[in-house]
């Protein structure tokens, strides 16, 4: 009688970010109305939607650049914020917030490079100050990252000598220098001329191919369709629709989604 073989169960996907019922208001304006999202390890999720829909605010809430009114955010199982007995957001301690924050890198639409520092110095600044790394240890890593984004020849240049696309690629290298498990992108190409957008998207595509976990707020529909595993459409502070990328673009279900895509594709 042949030996009985058992199928080895697939490991459950590792949840990198879990955000549940996130509410956020600025004064009387409700910007986020119960947003819930899970991001798995190695997944690329694109968040799209009209301006003012709460996309960037949601991203900033995930890494504590904004505080939420209520809801729960965990990063790799560590609780950043959860509701107290009164249903209001209660944050972890400052040291825990800093520890959780180091798991995530953020790339902004406006680059945020230090103008008085060279490209290399921009990249090594945070690892030296925050992680207390020795300059001799971080410089070779920084040079490898500059090679990765195609800018090693600009290591000693100042930001004002770079194009917008080059600045954004330096910003990506700077975020990677901290060794994050997750990268958050807040409309990384919206400040760029169309001809410079491609070089930044190419770098992001390469990161996706390396299975970097990425949450990307973007207006680039081609990137969302071709690179993202999942697409989320937000409008008026709510998630209207989410689906695997191919399904999202080929067969959107909600009329609001269809109208948005009709105007952007």
Tab-separated table of C-alpha atoms in Angstrom:
chain	number	residue	atom	x	y	z
A	1	UNK	CA	0.000	0.000	0.000
A	2	UNK	CA	1.543	3.317	-1.002
A	3	UNK	CA	2.481	5.668	1.783
A	4	UNK	CA	-0.027	8.402	2.506
A	5	UNK	CA	1.254	11.820	1.465
A	6	UNK	CA	-0.085	15.011	2.896
A	7	UNK	CA	-0.055	18.303	1.053
A	8	UNK	CA	2.116	20.809	2.823
A	9	UNK	CA	-0.103	23.783	3.633
A	10	UNK	CA	0.928	27.063	2.114
A	11	UNK	CA	2.204	29.561	4.645
A	12	UNK	CA	-0.293	32.301	5.325
A	13	UNK	CA	0.693	35.617	3.728
A	14	UNK	CA	2.551	37.846	6.131
A	15	UNK	CA	0.617	41.018	6.854
A	16	UNK	CA	2.986	43.977	6.770
A	17	UNK	CA	0.427	46.739	7.382
A	18	UNK	CA	-3.077	46.346	8.724
A	19	UNK	CA	-5.227	49.472	8.918
A	20	UNK	CA	-8.767	49.035	10.198
A	21	UNK	CA	-11.600	51.577	10.238
A	22	UNK	CA	-9.365	54.648	9.976
A	23	UNK	CA	-11.179	57.921	10.581
A	24	UNK	CA	-9.528	61.309	10.245
A	25	UNK	CA	-10.971	64.802	10.237
A	26	UNK	CA	-9.492	68.250	9.764
A	27	UNK	CA	-11.888	70.443	11.693
A	28	UNK	CA	-15.374	69.758	10.376
A	29	UNK	CA	-14.069	68.038	7.232
A	30	UNK	CA	-14.099	64.248	7.324
A	31	UNK	CA	-11.092	63.276	5.211
A	32	UNK	CA	-10.997	59.529	5.952
A	33	UNK	CA	-14.268	57.695	6.597
A	34	UNK	CA	-13.533	54.198	7.854
A	35	UNK	CA	-10.648	53.162	5.582
A	36	UNK	CA	-9.489	49.542	5.986
A	37	UNK	CA	-6.543	47.979	4.154
A	38	UNK	CA	-4.098	45.100	4.482
A	39	UNK	CA	-0.728	45.019	2.747
A	40	UNK	CA	1.051	41.665	2.423
A	41	UNK	CA	4.806	41.089	2.263
A	42	UNK	CA	6.143	41.543	-1.271
A	43	UNK	CA	2.888	43.062	-2.498
A	44	UNK	CA	2.639	46.257	-4.546
A	45	UNK	CA	-0.647	48.081	-3.978
A	46	UNK	CA	-1.546	51.210	-5.929
A	47	UNK	CA	-4.013	53.715	-4.487
A	48	UNK	CA	-5.681	55.887	-7.117
A	49	UNK	CA	-8.496	58.416	-7.068
A	50	UNK	CA	-9.315	62.077	-7.676
A	51	UNK	CA	-7.456	64.875	-5.907
A	52	UNK	CA	-8.834	65.478	-2.439
A	53	UNK	CA	-10.038	61.907	-1.967
A	54	UNK	CA	-7.825	61.335	1.110
A	55	UNK	CA	-5.134	59.173	-0.526
A	56	UNK	CA	-2.105	61.135	0.681
A	57	UNK	CA	-3.622	61.759	4.100
A	58	UNK	CA	-4.115	58.018	4.541
A	59	UNK	CA	-0.486	57.348	3.626
A	60	UNK	CA	0.708	60.002	6.085
A	61	UNK	CA	-1.409	58.446	8.825
A	62	UNK	CA	0.305	55.088	8.322
A	63	UNK	CA	3.716	56.457	9.275
A	64	UNK	CA	2.517	58.947	11.888
A	65	UNK	CA	3.012	62.120	9.872
A	66	UNK	CA	-0.672	62.660	10.670
A	67	UNK	CA	-2.606	61.338	13.657
A	68	UNK	CA	-5.954	59.588	13.273
A	69	UNK	CA	-9.143	60.156	15.252
A	70	UNK	CA	-10.033	56.478	15.578
A	71	UNK	CA	-9.077	53.104	14.185
A	72	UNK	CA	-6.225	50.602	14.408
A	73	UNK	CA	-2.888	50.504	12.587
A	74	UNK	CA	-0.414	47.660	13.030
A	75	UNK	CA	2.902	47.315	11.208
A	76	UNK	CA	4.373	43.802	11.068
A	77	UNK	CA	2.251	42.926	14.080
A	78	UNK	CA	3.323	45.920	16.185
A	79	UNK	CA	0.477	48.209	17.216
A	80	UNK	CA	1.039	51.838	16.249
A	81	UNK	CA	-2.424	53.013	17.317
A	82	UNK	CA	-5.679	51.451	18.483
A	83	UNK	CA	-8.920	52.661	20.020
A	84	UNK	CA	-9.169	53.275	23.732
A	85	UNK	CA	-12.229	52.513	25.865
A	86	UNK	CA	-13.909	55.648	24.514
A	87	UNK	CA	-13.335	54.686	20.891
A	88	UNK	CA	-10.637	57.315	20.381
A	89	UNK	CA	-7.194	56.695	18.928
A	90	UNK	CA	-4.536	55.846	21.531
A	91	UNK	CA	-0.964	55.741	20.246
A	92	UNK	CA	1.962	53.614	21.353
A	93	UNK	CA	4.811	55.195	23.305
A	94	UNK	CA	7.209	57.547	21.541
A	95	UNK	CA	9.969	54.926	21.503
A	96	UNK	CA	7.608	52.323	20.031
A	97	UNK	CA	6.414	54.816	17.406
A	98	UNK	CA	10.028	55.477	16.379
A	99	UNK	CA	10.755	51.745	16.219
A	100	UNK	CA	7.670	51.082	14.086
A	101	UNK	CA	8.441	54.091	11.890
A	102	UNK	CA	11.855	52.634	10.999
A	103	UNK	CA	10.105	49.697	9.339
A	104	UNK	CA	8.747	52.073	6.680
A	105	UNK	CA	10.442	54.366	4.193
A	106	UNK	CA	8.592	57.297	2.657
A	107	UNK	CA	9.112	58.904	-0.742
A	108	UNK	CA	7.392	62.276	-1.155
A	109	UNK	CA	6.274	64.071	-4.286
A	110	UNK	CA	8.462	67.099	-3.427
A	111	UNK	CA	11.743	65.129	-2.947
A	112	UNK	CA	12.616	66.824	0.405
A	113	UNK	CA	16.372	66.620	-0.186
A	114	UNK	CA	18.681	68.793	1.927
A	115	UNK	CA	19.967	71.439	-0.537
A	116	UNK	CA	23.195	72.075	1.420
A	117	UNK	CA	24.230	68.397	1.339
A	118	UNK	CA	25.618	66.429	-1.568
A	119	UNK	CA	23.735	63.445	-2.969
A	120	UNK	CA	25.890	61.052	-0.940
A	121	UNK	CA	25.498	63.102	2.246
A	122	UNK	CA	21.708	63.192	1.778
A	123	UNK	CA	21.680	59.395	1.742
A	124	UNK	CA	24.005	58.739	4.680
A	125	UNK	CA	22.574	61.428	6.991
A	126	UNK	CA	19.680	59.426	8.478
A	127	UNK	CA	21.541	56.098	8.936
A	128	UNK	CA	24.312	57.958	10.785
A	129	UNK	CA	21.993	60.064	12.964
A	130	UNK	CA	19.120	57.643	13.569
A	131	UNK	CA	20.791	54.232	13.381
A	132	UNK	CA	24.176	55.502	14.668
A	133	UNK	CA	25.987	53.823	11.783
A	134	UNK	CA	29.630	54.677	11.199
A	135	UNK	CA	30.316	56.694	8.065
A	136	UNK	CA	32.757	54.048	6.856
A	137	UNK	CA	30.004	51.419	7.096
A	138	UNK	CA	27.206	53.336	5.389
A	139	UNK	CA	29.134	54.994	2.521
A	140	UNK	CA	29.665	51.725	0.569
A	141	UNK	CA	25.965	50.881	1.022
A	142	UNK	CA	24.994	54.358	-0.153
A	143	UNK	CA	27.182	53.993	-3.220
A	144	UNK	CA	25.553	50.636	-4.000
A	145	UNK	CA	22.135	52.281	-3.765
A	146	UNK	CA	23.230	55.091	-6.060
A	147	UNK	CA	24.451	52.470	-8.511
A	148	UNK	CA	21.058	50.784	-8.197
A	149	UNK	CA	19.181	53.956	-9.156
A	150	UNK	CA	21.681	54.847	-11.861
A	151	UNK	CA	23.203	57.884	-10.164
A	152	UNK	CA	26.591	56.853	-8.796
A	153	UNK	CA	28.218	59.494	-10.989
A	154	UNK	CA	26.191	62.146	-9.109
A	155	UNK	CA	27.400	61.140	-5.612
A	156	UNK	CA	29.185	64.486	-5.028
A	157	UNK	CA	26.678	66.714	-6.796
A	158	UNK	CA	24.281	69.022	-4.938
A	159	UNK	CA	20.500	68.711	-5.459
A	160	UNK	CA	20.297	71.983	-7.393
A	161	UNK	CA	22.429	70.361	-10.098
A	162	UNK	CA	19.986	67.494	-10.597
A	163	UNK	CA	16.855	67.121	-12.704
A	164	UNK	CA	13.562	66.402	-10.958
A	165	UNK	CA	13.754	62.752	-11.964
A	166	UNK	CA	17.278	62.457	-10.582
A	167	UNK	CA	16.220	64.108	-7.315
A	168	UNK	CA	13.396	61.612	-6.912
A	169	UNK	CA	15.707	58.669	-7.558
A	170	UNK	CA	18.065	60.030	-4.886
A	171	UNK	CA	15.046	60.273	-2.569
A	172	UNK	CA	14.281	56.595	-3.242
A	173	UNK	CA	17.908	55.647	-2.511
A	174	UNK	CA	17.739	57.700	0.693
A	175	UNK	CA	14.617	55.849	1.831
A	176	UNK	CA	16.244	52.486	1.042
A	177	UNK	CA	19.381	53.416	3.017
A	178	UNK	CA	17.437	52.989	6.257
A	179	UNK	CA	16.740	49.354	5.372
A	180	UNK	CA	12.923	49.553	5.549
A	181	UNK	CA	10.688	46.540	5.071
A	182	UNK	CA	7.998	48.687	3.425
A	183	UNK	CA	8.160	51.657	1.076
A	184	UNK	CA	5.368	54.235	0.941
A	185	UNK	CA	5.217	56.460	-2.154
A	186	UNK	CA	3.123	59.635	-2.121
A	187	UNK	CA	2.552	60.543	-5.782
A	188	UNK	CA	6.290	60.280	-6.538
A	189	UNK	CA	5.987	61.510	-10.146
A	190	UNK	CA	3.365	64.244	-9.840
A	191	UNK	CA	5.961	67.036	-9.602
A	192	UNK	CA	7.896	65.784	-12.638
A	193	UNK	CA	7.720	66.675	-16.290
A	194	UNK	CA	6.371	63.748	-18.336
A	195	UNK	CA	9.760	62.987	-19.883
A	196	UNK	CA	11.326	62.597	-16.415
A	197	UNK	CA	8.557	60.399	-15.029
A	198	UNK	CA	9.738	57.271	-16.855
A	199	UNK	CA	13.098	57.047	-15.093
A	200	UNK	CA	11.456	57.131	-11.657
A	201	UNK	CA	8.819	54.570	-12.625
A	202	UNK	CA	11.566	52.345	-14.020
A	203	UNK	CA	13.315	52.383	-10.630
A	204	UNK	CA	10.012	51.547	-8.898
A	205	UNK	CA	9.379	48.688	-11.334
A	206	UNK	CA	12.791	47.238	-10.490
A	207	UNK	CA	11.978	47.405	-6.782
A	208	UNK	CA	8.691	45.609	-7.440
A	209	UNK	CA	10.547	42.879	-9.339
A	210	UNK	CA	12.740	42.449	-6.249
A	211	UNK	CA	9.535	41.909	-4.218
A	212	UNK	CA	9.831	45.091	-2.196
A	213	UNK	CA	6.606	45.693	-0.268
A	214	UNK	CA	5.199	48.941	-1.651
A	215	UNK	CA	2.113	51.088	-1.132
A	216	UNK	CA	1.940	53.691	-3.901
A	217	UNK	CA	-0.398	56.659	-4.179
A	218	UNK	CA	-0.208	57.508	-7.864
A	219	UNK	CA	-1.856	59.098	-10.880
A	220	UNK	CA	0.157	56.841	-13.203
A	221	UNK	CA	-2.464	54.412	-14.475
A	222	UNK	CA	0.076	52.465	-16.534
A	223	UNK	CA	2.156	51.756	-13.436
A	224	UNK	CA	-0.944	50.742	-11.471
A	225	UNK	CA	-2.072	48.405	-14.240
A	226	UNK	CA	1.275	46.835	-15.122
A	227	UNK	CA	3.168	46.733	-11.816
A	228	UNK	CA	0.681	46.683	-8.938
A	229	UNK	CA	-0.731	43.430	-7.633
A	230	UNK	CA	-3.821	45.225	-6.379
A	231	UNK	CA	-5.454	48.566	-7.076
A	232	UNK	CA	-7.548	50.542	-4.613
A	233	UNK	CA	-9.812	53.371	-5.791
A	234	UNK	CA	-10.617	56.031	-3.196
A	235	UNK	CA	-13.133	58.842	-3.413
A	236	UNK	CA	-14.395	61.250	-0.749
A	237	UNK	CA	-12.456	59.525	2.015
A	238	UNK	CA	-13.729	56.023	1.306
A	239	UNK	CA	-12.540	52.965	-0.578
A	240	UNK	CA	-14.980	52.650	-3.456
A	241	UNK	CA	-13.461	49.567	-5.071
A	242	UNK	CA	-10.412	47.326	-4.872
A	243	UNK	CA	-9.384	44.362	-6.987
A	244	UNK	CA	-6.377	42.657	-8.575
A	245	UNK	CA	-4.901	45.083	-11.103
A	246	UNK	CA	-5.911	43.269	-14.287
A	247	UNK	CA	-9.459	42.771	-13.039
A	248	UNK	CA	-9.694	46.341	-11.776
A	249	UNK	CA	-8.885	47.861	-15.167
A	250	UNK	CA	-10.612	45.314	-17.381
A	251	UNK	CA	-13.865	44.941	-15.438
A	252	UNK	CA	-14.477	47.676	-12.849
A	253	UNK	CA	-17.709	47.082	-10.953
A	254	UNK	CA	-18.643	50.465	-9.492
A	255	UNK	CA	-20.040	53.252	-11.662
A	256	UNK	CA	-17.851	55.811	-9.886
A	257	UNK	CA	-14.773	53.737	-10.739
A	258	UNK	CA	-15.836	53.419	-14.366
A	259	UNK	CA	-16.330	57.168	-14.663
A	260	UNK	CA	-12.911	57.891	-13.122
A	261	UNK	CA	-11.123	55.459	-15.413
A	262	UNK	CA	-12.980	56.785	-18.431
A	263	UNK	CA	-11.587	60.256	-17.679
A	264	UNK	CA	-8.019	59.150	-16.941
A	265	UNK	CA	-7.226	56.364	-19.402
